[in-house]
GROMACS .gro file of C-alpha atoms in nm:
model
  111
    1UNK     CA    1   3.777   7.840  18.033
    2UNK     CA    2   3.824   8.000  18.373
    3UNK     CA    3   4.152   8.035  18.561
    4UNK     CA    4   4.168   8.089  18.937
    5UNK     CA    5   4.428   8.321  19.082
    6UNK     CA    6   4.533   8.402  19.434
    7UNK     CA    7   4.634   8.757  19.517
    8UNK     CA    8   4.806   8.899  19.822
    9UNK     CA    9   4.723   9.223  20.003
   10UNK     CA   10   4.905   9.422  19.732
   11UNK     CA   11   4.692   9.262  19.457
   12UNK     CA   12   5.000   9.076  19.333
   13UNK     CA   13   4.918   8.740  19.177
   14UNK     CA   14   5.102   8.485  19.389
   15UNK     CA   15   4.947   8.165  19.252
   16UNK     CA   16   4.719   8.042  18.977
   17UNK     CA   17   4.555   7.724  18.857
   18UNK     CA   18   4.396   7.646  18.520
   19UNK     CA   19   4.203   7.342  18.640
   20UNK     CA   20   4.103   7.235  18.985
   21UNK     CA   21   4.158   7.439  19.297
   22UNK     CA   22   4.434   7.587  19.506
   23UNK     CA   23   4.427   7.660  19.873
   24UNK     CA   24   4.394   8.024  19.952
   25UNK     CA   25   4.169   8.293  20.090
   26UNK     CA   26   4.179   8.547  19.809
   27UNK     CA   27   4.085   8.334  19.506
   28UNK     CA   28   3.946   8.511  19.203
   29UNK     CA   29   3.814   8.359  18.882
   30UNK     CA   30   3.947   8.511  18.560
   31UNK     CA   31   3.803   8.442  18.216
   32UNK     CA   32   4.046   8.314  17.950
   33UNK     CA   33   4.006   8.628  17.737
   34UNK     CA   34   4.129   8.843  18.031
   35UNK     CA   35   4.463   8.658  18.053
   36UNK     CA   36   4.741   8.854  17.877
   37UNK     CA   37   4.960   8.692  17.614
   38UNK     CA   38   5.269   8.536  17.767
   39UNK     CA   39   5.114   8.505  18.113
   40UNK     CA   40   5.187   8.132  18.148
   41UNK     CA   41   5.533   8.161  17.998
   42UNK     CA   42   5.640   8.467  18.201
   43UNK     CA   43   5.460   8.393  18.527
   44UNK     CA   44   5.650   8.437  18.853
   45UNK     CA   45   5.487   8.512  19.188
   46UNK     CA   46   5.422   8.889  19.212
   47UNK     CA   47   5.526   8.951  18.848
   48UNK     CA   48   5.162   9.028  18.763
   49UNK     CA   49   4.900   9.238  18.939
   50UNK     CA   50   4.525   9.228  18.935
   51UNK     CA   51   4.431   9.588  18.863
   52UNK     CA   52   4.071   9.690  18.786
   53UNK     CA   53   3.985   9.322  18.720
   54UNK     CA   54   4.264   9.296  18.463
   55UNK     CA   55   4.596   9.119  18.483
   56UNK     CA   56   4.885   9.360  18.424
   57UNK     CA   57   5.261   9.342  18.474
   58UNK     CA   58   5.373   9.468  18.812
   59UNK     CA   59   5.586   9.782  18.752
   60UNK     CA   60   5.741   9.740  19.099
   61UNK     CA   61   5.841   9.376  19.046
   62UNK     CA   62   6.198   9.298  19.144
   63UNK     CA   63   6.330   8.951  19.071
   64UNK     CA   64   6.459   8.787  19.382
   65UNK     CA   65   6.809   8.646  19.377
   66UNK     CA   66   6.831   8.278  19.455
   67UNK     CA   67   6.985   8.213  19.794
   68UNK     CA   68   7.357   8.150  19.793
   69UNK     CA   69   7.411   7.786  19.873
   70UNK     CA   70   7.730   7.695  20.050
   71UNK     CA   71   7.831   7.362  20.198
   72UNK     CA   72   7.745   7.323  20.565
   73UNK     CA   73   8.007   7.248  20.828
   74UNK     CA   74   7.888   6.887  20.836
   75UNK     CA   75   7.926   6.857  20.458
   76UNK     CA   76   8.278   7.001  20.483
   77UNK     CA   77   8.368   6.750  20.756
   78UNK     CA   78   8.229   6.458  20.553
   79UNK     CA   79   8.429   6.572  20.251
   80UNK     CA   80   8.747   6.594  20.457
   81UNK     CA   81   8.687   6.246  20.601
   82UNK     CA   82   8.627   6.105  20.251
   83UNK     CA   83   8.949   6.268  20.129
   84UNK     CA   84   9.143   6.131  20.428
   85UNK     CA   85   8.999   5.785  20.364
   86UNK     CA   86   9.114   5.802  20.000
   87UNK     CA   87   9.467   5.907  20.105
   88UNK     CA   88   9.478   5.631  20.369
   89UNK     CA   89   9.360   5.375  20.113
   90UNK     CA   90   9.636   5.480  19.872
   91UNK     CA   91   9.894   5.457  20.151
   92UNK     CA   92   9.773   5.109  20.248
   93UNK     CA   93   9.792   4.997  19.884
   94UNK     CA   94  10.151   5.126  19.855
   95UNK     CA   95  10.253   4.951  20.180
   96UNK     CA   96  10.091   4.625  20.068
   97UNK     CA   97  10.285   4.641  19.741
   98UNK     CA   98  10.610   4.699  19.933
   99UNK     CA   99  10.531   4.406  20.163
  100UNK     CA  100  10.458   4.183  19.865
  101UNK     CA  101  10.790   4.278  19.702
  102UNK     CA  102  10.982   4.211  20.025
  103UNK     CA  103  10.808   3.877  20.075
  104UNK     CA  104  10.892   3.781  19.716
  105UNK     CA  105  11.257   3.875  19.770
  106UNK     CA  106  11.271   3.670  20.091
  107UNK     CA  107  11.112   3.366  19.921
  108UNK     CA  108  11.340   3.385  19.618
  109UNK     CA  109  11.654   3.459  19.813
  110UNK     CA  110  11.680   3.817  19.693
  111UNK     CA  111  11.681   3.740  19.324
   0.00000   0.00000   0.00000
């Protein structure tokens, strides 16, 4: 079986495919017996290098930190509006209950 890899200018493996094709300019075919144990399990872009037609771990690899995701201003505004709507709904419910009690008292003569 042959695997195709794509390497960047630093010979870092940035993509691979076992079957089919991938888009890329620097595609290289690698025989199954040249693929190190754990390649598929440990693969991350740039984690492996192609060095002298062999796949080796990149000694300079540094895992990138995922970007910090914070709510946008729009998301904050929507959340505040939803909270305000909930508070308003609770206030309306309380006022409707008070109105119902007063109407009952009026109809029953205050009993």
